[in-house]
């Protein structure tokens, strides 16, 4: 059994210094998937060595791909080609990772073998019909539980999938990516239309591997007539991990932090836009393009934040950053109102309810609504927070300690290792007064 980890935050302090946060999780998953299906040897640097991406790595090893972990974010993938995966001898265990399960369901639907996808308690509660239903329209055969959750039993339909035009009911990069990966094995063209822009790492990386993808506003198309050719991938730092320090250095007085080599793909920078609307001081320095993805250093200094109505078009562009944005809102002057974010209810936890409960426990006036939250900025006290095993909730409340008036204890923090195992070390180096305690 994994050890339970509790975070203890001594309140107050400031953040200062320079850090390079962990590699991008979305890109790390995709690098393993596409590198495995490529012809030739792919070298990845900056790979996120955290439980989620490692679950994907293990799944491909279980399907016969030789993947070397060389340490320090360096991974070498000996690609087996588009049709080279082998039947796994046991269910593929994907831990906490929704991205892994949803993308793999598409990629594996058209293989010449059957397989089963399983996950941990949180992943086993998350909705999978959003992928299995459109996949079924392409001819896939995938069984879920009665309530549409994992385990997913996939009966491979090699040569039998057909492309389709699909308009997604929600803005989801996971659903889009799942269908594009299925489209690599389908007859004819597969086109996915999204209600608003979502992260486009799949499309960019497919092109980087030489696979044709057509992109138009809110639409991507793919067909089976392509090959992936191995390439080198430099994964930038994850803006979703940088987000904790963007907020931390904004809310803690006398702080300046520089975050190096952060991915600033425009489908991911909602956090910067929202914080700037609230009055944050964030400078984007040394902009460059690395392997088809825009990258920059981000410098953030303390500021007085103001409450805002968060523009709904920014929601999908900051979808993973709301736990820490709610902390920013609690420290801001006036009211912050989030709407159009019902997707937060089906993340690793119900992030609307769990964050509202946690903020209330610290004495903040926070009201959960079906699709968002209304937060009145105020003074945060100390207290005990249940993170419900959600990595981003645990890290968000750790950052809250910078402005709380008393210590905060956060329960169930072991899943921080799914996305950002170096969080504690980096946070402490920058000045957060965080200690942790492990119990069997
Ligand atoms: C991800 C897409 C997002 C995000 C998740 C990673 C991806 O999920 O929340 O952490 O890598 O495609 P949705 O696409 O379901 O919103």
Tab-separated table of C-alpha atoms and ligand atoms in Angstrom:
chain	number	residue	atom	x	y	z
A	1	UNK	CA	0.000	0.000	0.000
A	2	UNK	CA	1.218	3.534	-0.737
A	3	UNK	CA	2.211	5.542	2.284
A	4	UNK	CA	-0.131	8.380	3.252
A	5	UNK	CA	1.574	11.764	3.042
A	6	UNK	CA	0.501	14.806	5.061
A	7	UNK	CA	1.801	18.305	4.239
A	8	UNK	CA	2.350	20.783	7.089
A	9	UNK	CA	2.639	24.418	6.052
A	10	UNK	CA	3.940	26.987	8.483
A	11	UNK	CA	2.071	30.095	7.450
A	12	UNK	CA	3.653	33.216	6.000
A	13	UNK	CA	6.904	33.778	4.159
A	14	UNK	CA	7.845	34.839	0.671
A	15	UNK	CA	9.062	33.147	-2.498
A	16	UNK	CA	12.238	34.083	-4.302
A	17	UNK	CA	14.648	32.468	-6.717
A	18	UNK	CA	14.753	30.621	-10.012
A	19	UNK	CA	13.378	27.159	-10.694
A	20	UNK	CA	12.792	24.733	-13.522
A	21	UNK	CA	9.616	22.828	-12.665
A	22	UNK	CA	8.795	19.290	-13.809
A	23	UNK	CA	8.268	18.343	-17.461
A	24	UNK	CA	4.893	18.755	-19.134
A	25	UNK	CA	2.595	15.866	-18.297
A	26	UNK	CA	0.441	16.028	-21.441
A	27	UNK	CA	3.469	16.063	-23.714
A	28	UNK	CA	5.255	13.309	-21.764
A	29	UNK	CA	2.296	10.936	-22.262
A	30	UNK	CA	2.130	11.734	-25.947
A	31	UNK	CA	5.893	11.371	-26.442
A	32	UNK	CA	5.741	7.794	-25.142
A	33	UNK	CA	2.674	6.943	-27.237
A	34	UNK	CA	3.883	8.376	-30.533
A	35	UNK	CA	7.528	7.371	-29.979
A	36	UNK	CA	6.362	3.788	-29.452
A	37	UNK	CA	4.382	3.804	-32.719
A	38	UNK	CA	7.169	5.455	-34.701
A	39	UNK	CA	9.737	3.751	-36.893
A	40	UNK	CA	13.160	4.260	-35.406
A	41	UNK	CA	14.562	5.458	-32.101
A	42	UNK	CA	13.092	8.517	-30.380
A	43	UNK	CA	15.099	10.384	-27.744
A	44	UNK	CA	13.052	12.349	-25.204
A	45	UNK	CA	14.527	14.920	-22.821
A	46	UNK	CA	12.622	16.774	-20.095
A	47	UNK	CA	10.318	13.759	-19.684
A	48	UNK	CA	8.131	13.929	-16.566
A	49	UNK	CA	9.280	11.112	-14.308
A	50	UNK	CA	6.080	11.075	-12.280
A	51	UNK	CA	3.527	8.325	-11.686
A	52	UNK	CA	1.073	9.346	-14.446
A	53	UNK	CA	3.544	9.478	-17.307
A	54	UNK	CA	5.377	6.435	-15.948
A	55	UNK	CA	2.082	4.509	-16.056
A	56	UNK	CA	1.898	5.250	-19.784
A	57	UNK	CA	5.544	4.233	-20.181
A	58	UNK	CA	4.881	0.933	-18.403
A	59	UNK	CA	1.770	0.274	-20.514
A	60	UNK	CA	3.856	0.470	-23.700
A	61	UNK	CA	6.540	-1.759	-22.203
A	62	UNK	CA	3.708	-4.202	-21.448
A	63	UNK	CA	2.875	-4.061	-25.175
A	64	UNK	CA	6.401	-5.036	-26.146
A	65	UNK	CA	8.077	-1.649	-26.663
A	66	UNK	CA	11.648	-1.307	-25.395
A	67	UNK	CA	11.893	1.978	-23.513
A	68	UNK	CA	15.072	2.960	-21.688
A	69	UNK	CA	14.916	5.338	-18.745
A	70	UNK	CA	18.308	6.982	-18.611
A	71	UNK	CA	17.556	9.256	-15.644
A	72	UNK	CA	17.218	13.031	-15.395
A	73	UNK	CA	14.244	13.112	-17.764
A	74	UNK	CA	16.041	11.296	-20.598
A	75	UNK	CA	14.112	8.448	-22.197
A	76	UNK	CA	14.932	6.436	-25.323
A	77	UNK	CA	12.052	4.730	-27.109
A	78	UNK	CA	12.715	1.966	-29.621
A	79	UNK	CA	9.645	2.460	-31.796
A	80	UNK	CA	7.880	-0.623	-33.148
A	81	UNK	CA	5.963	1.100	-35.962
A	82	UNK	CA	2.246	1.782	-36.240
A	83	UNK	CA	1.315	-1.894	-36.345
A	84	UNK	CA	4.040	-3.278	-34.084
A	85	UNK	CA	2.391	-3.312	-30.638
A	86	UNK	CA	1.934	-6.742	-29.045
A	87	UNK	CA	-0.932	-8.025	-26.918
A	88	UNK	CA	-0.224	-7.324	-23.235
A	89	UNK	CA	-0.282	-10.402	-21.001
A	90	UNK	CA	-2.216	-8.593	-18.253
A	91	UNK	CA	-4.517	-5.576	-17.859
A	92	UNK	CA	-2.780	-2.254	-18.474
A	93	UNK	CA	-2.803	-0.366	-15.146
A	94	UNK	CA	-2.945	3.388	-15.692
A	95	UNK	CA	-2.967	4.572	-12.076
A	96	UNK	CA	-4.506	8.031	-11.635
A	97	UNK	CA	-4.188	9.089	-15.267
A	98	UNK	CA	-7.324	10.048	-17.177
A	99	UNK	CA	-5.178	11.184	-20.112
A	100	UNK	CA	-3.531	7.806	-20.391
A	101	UNK	CA	-6.790	5.860	-20.217
A	102	UNK	CA	-8.720	8.058	-22.630
A	103	UNK	CA	-5.960	8.384	-25.230
A	104	UNK	CA	-5.120	4.687	-25.049
A	105	UNK	CA	-8.755	3.688	-25.534
A	106	UNK	CA	-8.617	5.347	-28.965
A	107	UNK	CA	-5.162	4.116	-29.861
A	108	UNK	CA	-5.958	0.523	-28.905
A	109	UNK	CA	-9.483	0.306	-30.362
A	110	UNK	CA	-8.124	-0.550	-33.834
A	111	UNK	CA	-5.331	-2.956	-32.858
A	112	UNK	CA	-5.176	-6.652	-33.732
A	113	UNK	CA	-5.453	-7.704	-30.065
A	114	UNK	CA	-7.778	-7.327	-27.102
A	115	UNK	CA	-6.844	-5.629	-23.837
A	116	UNK	CA	-8.187	-4.287	-20.563
A	117	UNK	CA	-7.478	-0.833	-19.118
A	118	UNK	CA	-7.681	-0.329	-15.341
A	119	UNK	CA	-6.870	2.486	-12.921
A	120	UNK	CA	-6.861	3.560	-9.287
A	121	UNK	CA	-9.924	4.440	-7.199
A	122	UNK	CA	-10.207	7.991	-8.560
A	123	UNK	CA	-9.703	6.988	-12.221
A	124	UNK	CA	-12.214	4.153	-11.812
A	125	UNK	CA	-14.892	6.735	-10.989
A	126	UNK	CA	-14.263	9.055	-13.939
A	127	UNK	CA	-16.582	9.179	-16.970
A	128	UNK	CA	-15.376	7.111	-19.928
A	129	UNK	CA	-18.507	7.201	-22.103
A	130	UNK	CA	-17.270	10.519	-23.483
A	131	UNK	CA	-14.703	8.402	-25.364
A	132	UNK	CA	-16.340	4.984	-25.679
A	133	UNK	CA	-19.536	6.334	-27.282
A	134	UNK	CA	-17.893	8.221	-30.166
A	135	UNK	CA	-15.403	5.354	-30.557
A	136	UNK	CA	-18.356	2.938	-30.891
A	137	UNK	CA	-19.643	5.108	-33.763
A	138	UNK	CA	-16.300	4.433	-35.477
A	139	UNK	CA	-16.824	0.685	-35.042
A	140	UNK	CA	-14.880	0.186	-31.795
A	141	UNK	CA	-15.952	-2.487	-29.321
A	142	UNK	CA	-15.286	-1.342	-25.755
A	143	UNK	CA	-17.153	-2.402	-22.640
A	144	UNK	CA	-17.291	-0.222	-19.533
A	145	UNK	CA	-19.077	-0.807	-16.227
A	146	UNK	CA	-22.821	-0.107	-16.125
A	147	UNK	CA	-22.077	3.442	-15.014
A	148	UNK	CA	-19.672	4.058	-17.899
A	149	UNK	CA	-16.436	3.764	-15.925
A	150	UNK	CA	-13.251	1.642	-16.055
A	151	UNK	CA	-12.214	-1.110	-16.361
A	152	UNK	CA	-12.421	-0.786	-20.137
A	153	UNK	CA	-12.500	-4.082	-22.026
A	154	UNK	CA	-11.345	-3.406	-25.577
A	155	UNK	CA	-11.891	-5.956	-28.338
A	156	UNK	CA	-9.419	-4.973	-31.059
A	157	UNK	CA	-11.054	-4.161	-34.416
A	158	UNK	CA	-8.040	-4.164	-36.721
A	159	UNK	CA	-9.030	-2.968	-40.195
A	160	UNK	CA	-12.669	-2.476	-39.160
A	161	UNK	CA	-12.741	1.075	-37.773
A	162	UNK	CA	-14.121	3.806	-40.003
A	163	UNK	CA	-13.551	7.530	-39.786
A	164	UNK	CA	-16.280	10.005	-38.883
A	165	UNK	CA	-17.034	13.674	-38.303
A	166	UNK	CA	-17.556	14.252	-34.616
A	167	UNK	CA	-18.526	17.446	-32.806
A	168	UNK	CA	-17.581	17.217	-29.151
A	169	UNK	CA	-20.232	18.222	-26.632
A	170	UNK	CA	-17.503	19.460	-24.258
A	171	UNK	CA	-14.121	21.149	-24.782
A	172	UNK	CA	-11.870	18.155	-24.102
A	173	UNK	CA	-8.373	17.605	-25.456
A	174	UNK	CA	-8.508	14.057	-24.152
A	175	UNK	CA	-11.588	13.195	-26.221
A	176	UNK	CA	-10.166	14.974	-29.284
A	177	UNK	CA	-6.829	13.177	-28.946
A	178	UNK	CA	-8.487	9.807	-28.363
A	179	UNK	CA	-10.458	10.103	-31.597
A	180	UNK	CA	-7.483	11.353	-33.618
A	181	UNK	CA	-5.412	8.384	-32.423
A	182	UNK	CA	-8.268	6.028	-33.345
A	183	UNK	CA	-8.413	7.825	-36.711
A	184	UNK	CA	-4.845	6.667	-37.436
A	185	UNK	CA	-6.336	3.171	-37.764
A	186	UNK	CA	-9.681	4.018	-39.419
A	187	UNK	CA	-10.786	3.866	-43.040
A	188	UNK	CA	-11.424	7.317	-44.463
A	189	UNK	CA	-11.075	10.599	-42.642
A	190	UNK	CA	-11.722	11.323	-38.969
A	191	UNK	CA	-12.568	14.948	-38.164
A	192	UNK	CA	-13.071	16.271	-34.639
A	193	UNK	CA	-14.669	19.656	-34.016
A	194	UNK	CA	-14.344	21.274	-30.593
A	195	UNK	CA	-16.667	23.889	-29.079
A	196	UNK	CA	-13.624	26.021	-28.194
A	197	UNK	CA	-9.855	25.591	-28.445
A	198	UNK	CA	-8.288	22.894	-26.272
A	199	UNK	CA	-4.643	21.900	-25.944
A	200	UNK	CA	-3.244	20.812	-29.295
A	201	UNK	CA	-0.152	18.846	-28.243
A	202	UNK	CA	-1.364	15.709	-30.040
A	203	UNK	CA	-1.720	17.528	-33.341
A	204	UNK	CA	1.649	19.293	-32.977
A	205	UNK	CA	3.501	16.160	-31.952
A	206	UNK	CA	1.929	14.039	-34.707
A	207	UNK	CA	3.229	16.595	-37.200
A	208	UNK	CA	6.640	16.518	-35.494
A	209	UNK	CA	6.727	12.770	-36.173
A	210	UNK	CA	5.804	13.460	-39.809
A	211	UNK	CA	2.181	12.254	-39.579
A	212	UNK	CA	-0.247	14.371	-41.633
A	213	UNK	CA	-2.907	16.211	-39.607
A	214	UNK	CA	-5.070	18.989	-40.991
A	215	UNK	CA	-5.925	21.768	-38.538
A	216	UNK	CA	-8.534	24.486	-39.024
A	217	UNK	CA	-10.133	26.721	-36.418
A	218	UNK	CA	-11.581	24.387	-33.788
A	219	UNK	CA	-11.154	21.353	-36.041
A	220	UNK	CA	-8.569	18.638	-36.658
A	221	UNK	CA	-8.616	15.838	-39.256
A	222	UNK	CA	-6.547	12.698	-39.682
A	223	UNK	CA	-6.557	9.534	-41.788
A	224	UNK	CA	-4.801	6.188	-41.747
A	225	UNK	CA	-2.395	6.895	-44.640
A	226	UNK	CA	0.548	8.054	-42.586
A	227	UNK	CA	3.648	6.854	-40.806
A	228	UNK	CA	5.424	8.157	-37.739
A	229	UNK	CA	9.157	8.684	-38.077
A	230	UNK	CA	11.240	8.792	-34.907
A	231	UNK	CA	12.471	12.209	-33.783
A	232	UNK	CA	13.973	13.972	-30.773
A	233	UNK	CA	11.566	15.584	-28.316
A	234	UNK	CA	12.494	18.217	-25.735
A	235	UNK	CA	9.575	18.408	-23.303
A	236	UNK	CA	9.290	21.881	-21.740
A	237	UNK	CA	8.325	22.497	-18.100
A	238	UNK	CA	4.648	22.112	-17.338
A	239	UNK	CA	2.781	25.411	-17.076
A	240	UNK	CA	0.296	23.535	-14.880
A	241	UNK	CA	3.119	22.931	-12.364
A	242	UNK	CA	4.541	26.443	-12.824
A	243	UNK	CA	1.033	27.723	-11.991
A	244	UNK	CA	1.533	27.036	-8.267
A	245	UNK	CA	4.466	29.437	-8.153
A	246	UNK	CA	2.835	31.991	-10.458
A	247	UNK	CA	0.100	32.267	-7.840
A	248	UNK	CA	2.448	31.802	-4.859
A	249	UNK	CA	4.781	34.632	-5.857
A	250	UNK	CA	1.775	36.843	-6.704
A	251	UNK	CA	0.082	36.451	-3.311
A	252	UNK	CA	3.160	36.355	-1.027
A	253	UNK	CA	4.557	39.812	-0.272
A	254	UNK	CA	8.078	40.758	-1.423
A	255	UNK	CA	8.374	37.806	-3.818
A	256	UNK	CA	10.066	37.422	-7.204
A	257	UNK	CA	10.351	34.070	-8.902
A	258	UNK	CA	11.655	33.122	-12.345
A	259	UNK	CA	10.358	29.865	-13.823
A	260	UNK	CA	12.560	28.630	-16.627
A	261	UNK	CA	11.758	26.851	-19.887
A	262	UNK	CA	7.978	26.756	-19.396
A	263	UNK	CA	5.706	25.620	-22.235
A	264	UNK	CA	3.518	28.575	-23.273
A	265	UNK	CA	1.444	26.920	-25.982
A	266	UNK	CA	-1.493	29.368	-26.413
A	267	UNK	CA	-3.931	26.544	-25.623
A	268	UNK	CA	-2.405	26.367	-22.121
A	269	UNK	CA	-1.803	29.974	-21.065
A	270	UNK	CA	-5.212	30.780	-19.574
A	271	UNK	CA	-3.554	30.939	-16.138
A	272	UNK	CA	-1.377	33.869	-17.244
A	273	UNK	CA	-4.326	35.680	-18.837
A	274	UNK	CA	-6.564	35.206	-15.794
A	275	UNK	CA	-3.882	36.225	-13.281
A	276	UNK	CA	-3.042	39.307	-15.362
A	277	UNK	CA	-6.733	40.266	-15.453
A	278	UNK	CA	-6.613	40.048	-11.644
A	279	UNK	CA	-3.626	42.403	-11.581
A	280	UNK	CA	-0.690	39.974	-11.409
A	281	UNK	CA	2.774	41.004	-12.609
A	282	UNK	CA	4.013	38.276	-14.941
A	283	UNK	CA	6.685	38.891	-17.577
A	284	UNK	CA	7.218	36.472	-20.451
A	285	UNK	CA	10.963	36.411	-21.220
A	286	UNK	CA	13.187	34.758	-23.839
A	287	UNK	CA	10.347	33.421	-25.964
A	288	UNK	CA	11.517	30.647	-28.277
A	289	UNK	CA	10.186	27.589	-30.113
A	290	UNK	CA	11.462	24.184	-29.014
A	291	UNK	CA	10.405	21.142	-31.021
A	292	UNK	CA	7.293	22.829	-32.378
A	293	UNK	CA	6.126	24.156	-28.989
A	294	UNK	CA	6.529	27.747	-27.737
A	295	UNK	CA	8.635	28.039	-24.568
A	296	UNK	CA	9.623	30.998	-22.338
A	297	UNK	CA	10.929	31.970	-18.909
A	298	UNK	CA	8.252	33.487	-16.682
A	299	UNK	CA	9.087	36.164	-14.107
A	300	UNK	CA	6.437	36.870	-11.493
A	301	UNK	CA	6.489	39.434	-8.696
A	302	UNK	CA	4.069	40.097	-5.830
A	303	UNK	CA	0.984	42.160	-6.538
A	304	UNK	CA	-2.351	43.182	-5.093
A	305	UNK	CA	-4.900	40.970	-6.843
A	306	UNK	CA	-8.489	41.987	-7.565
A	307	UNK	CA	-11.512	39.734	-7.934
A	308	UNK	CA	-12.878	39.320	-11.477
A	309	UNK	CA	-15.553	37.502	-13.448
A	310	UNK	CA	-13.405	34.909	-15.231
A	311	UNK	CA	-14.130	35.045	-18.990
A	312	UNK	CA	-15.629	31.692	-19.994
A	313	UNK	CA	-13.506	31.377	-23.126
A	314	UNK	CA	-10.435	31.093	-20.872
A	315	UNK	CA	-11.806	28.089	-18.941
A	316	UNK	CA	-10.514	25.284	-21.241
A	317	UNK	CA	-7.181	27.136	-21.508
A	318	UNK	CA	-6.688	26.992	-17.725
A	319	UNK	CA	-8.672	23.846	-16.959
A	320	UNK	CA	-6.121	22.281	-14.595
A	321	UNK	CA	-5.213	25.537	-12.859
A	322	UNK	CA	-8.484	26.339	-11.085
A	323	UNK	CA	-7.554	24.845	-7.713
A	324	UNK	CA	-4.672	27.313	-7.381
A	325	UNK	CA	-6.627	30.115	-9.095
A	326	UNK	CA	-9.260	29.741	-6.366
A	327	UNK	CA	-6.478	30.382	-3.838
A	328	UNK	CA	-5.544	33.533	-5.788
A	329	UNK	CA	-9.220	34.558	-5.660
A	330	UNK	CA	-9.337	34.011	-1.886
A	331	UNK	CA	-6.392	36.446	-1.557
A	332	UNK	CA	-7.860	39.020	-3.971
A	333	UNK	CA	-9.838	42.130	-3.142
A	334	UNK	CA	-13.544	41.627	-3.863
A	335	UNK	CA	-15.475	38.899	-5.590
A	336	UNK	CA	-14.245	36.348	-8.134
A	337	UNK	CA	-16.849	34.485	-10.119
A	338	UNK	CA	-16.220	31.386	-12.225
A	339	UNK	CA	-18.897	30.028	-14.579
A	340	UNK	CA	-18.888	27.527	-17.443
A	341	UNK	CA	-16.500	25.155	-15.666
A	342	UNK	CA	-18.693	22.115	-14.913
A	343	UNK	CA	-15.826	19.931	-16.236
A	344	UNK	CA	-14.076	20.595	-12.904
A	345	UNK	CA	-16.610	18.288	-11.261
A	346	UNK	CA	-15.191	15.240	-13.099
A	347	UNK	CA	-11.456	15.758	-12.673
A	348	UNK	CA	-9.281	13.717	-10.268
A	349	UNK	CA	-11.816	14.868	-7.651
A	350	UNK	CA	-14.872	17.124	-7.794
A	351	UNK	CA	-12.653	20.193	-7.788
A	352	UNK	CA	-15.530	22.621	-7.286
A	353	UNK	CA	-16.830	20.931	-4.131
A	354	UNK	CA	-13.478	19.932	-2.659
A	355	UNK	CA	-12.009	23.424	-3.133
A	356	UNK	CA	-15.134	25.149	-1.767
A	357	UNK	CA	-15.022	22.893	1.313
A	358	UNK	CA	-11.317	23.593	1.821
A	359	UNK	CA	-11.650	27.359	1.409
A	360	UNK	CA	-14.563	27.398	3.856
A	361	UNK	CA	-12.465	25.413	6.340
A	362	UNK	CA	-9.944	28.281	6.163
A	363	UNK	CA	-12.707	30.837	6.796
A	364	UNK	CA	-13.198	32.070	3.221
A	365	UNK	CA	-16.661	32.819	1.875
A	366	UNK	CA	-16.760	30.409	-1.092
A	367	UNK	CA	-19.972	29.191	-2.709
A	368	UNK	CA	-19.932	26.200	-5.048
A	369	UNK	CA	-22.290	26.469	-8.026
A	370	UNK	CA	-23.109	23.709	-10.533
A	371	UNK	CA	-20.575	25.093	-13.023
A	372	UNK	CA	-18.131	27.114	-10.955
A	373	UNK	CA	-17.645	29.090	-7.771
A	374	UNK	CA	-18.172	32.506	-6.215
A	375	UNK	CA	-15.371	33.543	-3.882
A	376	UNK	CA	-15.164	36.650	-1.714
A	377	UNK	CA	-11.545	37.569	-1.074
A	378	UNK	CA	-10.709	37.700	2.623
A	379	UNK	CA	-8.308	36.624	5.313
A	380	UNK	CA	-7.415	32.950	5.271
A	381	UNK	CA	-7.008	31.240	8.594
A	382	UNK	CA	-5.303	27.932	9.249
A	383	UNK	CA	-6.846	24.493	9.519
A	384	UNK	CA	-6.964	20.951	8.240
A	385	UNK	CA	-7.712	20.324	4.551
A	386	UNK	CA	-8.739	17.026	3.003
A	387	UNK	CA	-7.282	16.987	-0.529
A	388	UNK	CA	-9.314	13.867	-1.428
A	389	UNK	CA	-6.182	12.434	-3.004
A	390	UNK	CA	-6.189	15.141	-5.679
A	391	UNK	CA	-2.625	16.298	-6.439
A	392	UNK	CA	-3.566	19.779	-7.595
A	393	UNK	CA	-5.787	20.425	-4.568
A	394	UNK	CA	-2.959	19.401	-2.234
A	395	UNK	CA	-0.463	21.717	-3.943
A	396	UNK	CA	-2.963	24.599	-4.151
A	397	UNK	CA	-3.563	24.585	-0.381
A	398	UNK	CA	0.176	24.321	0.254
A	399	UNK	CA	0.531	27.622	-1.649
A	400	UNK	CA	-2.353	29.097	0.382
A	401	UNK	CA	-0.091	28.805	3.434
A	402	UNK	CA	1.894	31.799	2.159
A	403	UNK	CA	-1.035	34.069	3.029
A	404	UNK	CA	-2.800	32.139	5.808
A	405	UNK	CA	-2.793	33.547	9.334
A	406	UNK	CA	-2.116	30.140	10.958
A	407	UNK	CA	-0.584	26.784	9.918
A	408	UNK	CA	-2.347	24.502	7.407
A	409	UNK	CA	-2.279	20.718	7.480
A	410	UNK	CA	-3.196	18.953	4.210
A	411	UNK	CA	-4.189	15.284	4.193
A	412	UNK	CA	-3.779	12.667	1.452
A	413	UNK	CA	-0.966	14.337	-0.510
A	414	UNK	CA	0.661	11.188	-1.941
A	415	UNK	CA	-0.790	11.835	-5.416
A	416	UNK	CA	1.387	14.927	-5.779
A	417	UNK	CA	3.751	12.269	-7.123
A	418	UNK	CA	1.439	11.712	-10.105
A	419	UNK	CA	2.352	15.061	-11.670
A	420	UNK	CA	5.034	16.911	-9.696
A	421	UNK	CA	7.251	14.760	-7.463
A	422	UNK	CA	9.730	17.630	-7.012
A	423	UNK	CA	7.031	20.038	-5.789
A	424	UNK	CA	8.121	19.945	-2.172
A	425	UNK	CA	11.841	20.359	-2.936
A	426	UNK	CA	11.234	23.282	-5.317
A	427	UNK	CA	8.667	24.947	-3.064
A	428	UNK	CA	11.018	24.734	-0.071
A	429	UNK	CA	13.975	26.014	-2.114
A	430	UNK	CA	11.882	29.032	-3.180
A	431	UNK	CA	10.854	29.740	0.433
A	432	UNK	CA	7.637	27.868	1.278
A	433	UNK	CA	7.710	26.563	4.816
A	434	UNK	CA	6.561	23.023	3.979
A	435	UNK	CA	7.343	19.791	5.774
A	436	UNK	CA	5.767	16.433	5.085
A	437	UNK	CA	5.062	13.359	7.105
A	438	UNK	CA	4.668	9.810	5.788
A	439	UNK	CA	2.580	7.124	7.421
A	440	UNK	CA	2.022	3.528	6.354
B	1	LIG	C1	-5.302	16.721	-20.786
B	1	LIG	C2	-6.475	17.359	-21.052
B	1	LIG	C3	-7.331	17.953	-20.007
B	1	LIG	C4	-6.588	18.110	-18.689
B	1	LIG	C5	-5.775	16.913	-18.348
B	1	LIG	C6	-4.755	16.627	-19.425
B	1	LIG	C7	-4.528	16.153	-21.906
B	1	LIG	O1	-8.439	17.109	-19.787
B	1	LIG	O2	-7.504	18.381	-17.647
B	1	LIG	O3	-5.094	17.123	-17.110
B	1	LIG	O4	-3.329	15.834	-21.723
B	1	LIG	O5	-5.099	16.017	-22.997
B	1	LIG	P1	-9.788	17.259	-20.670
B	1	LIG	O6	-9.355	17.190	-22.056
B	1	LIG	O7	-10.660	16.115	-20.301
B	1	LIG	O8	-10.360	18.571	-20.261
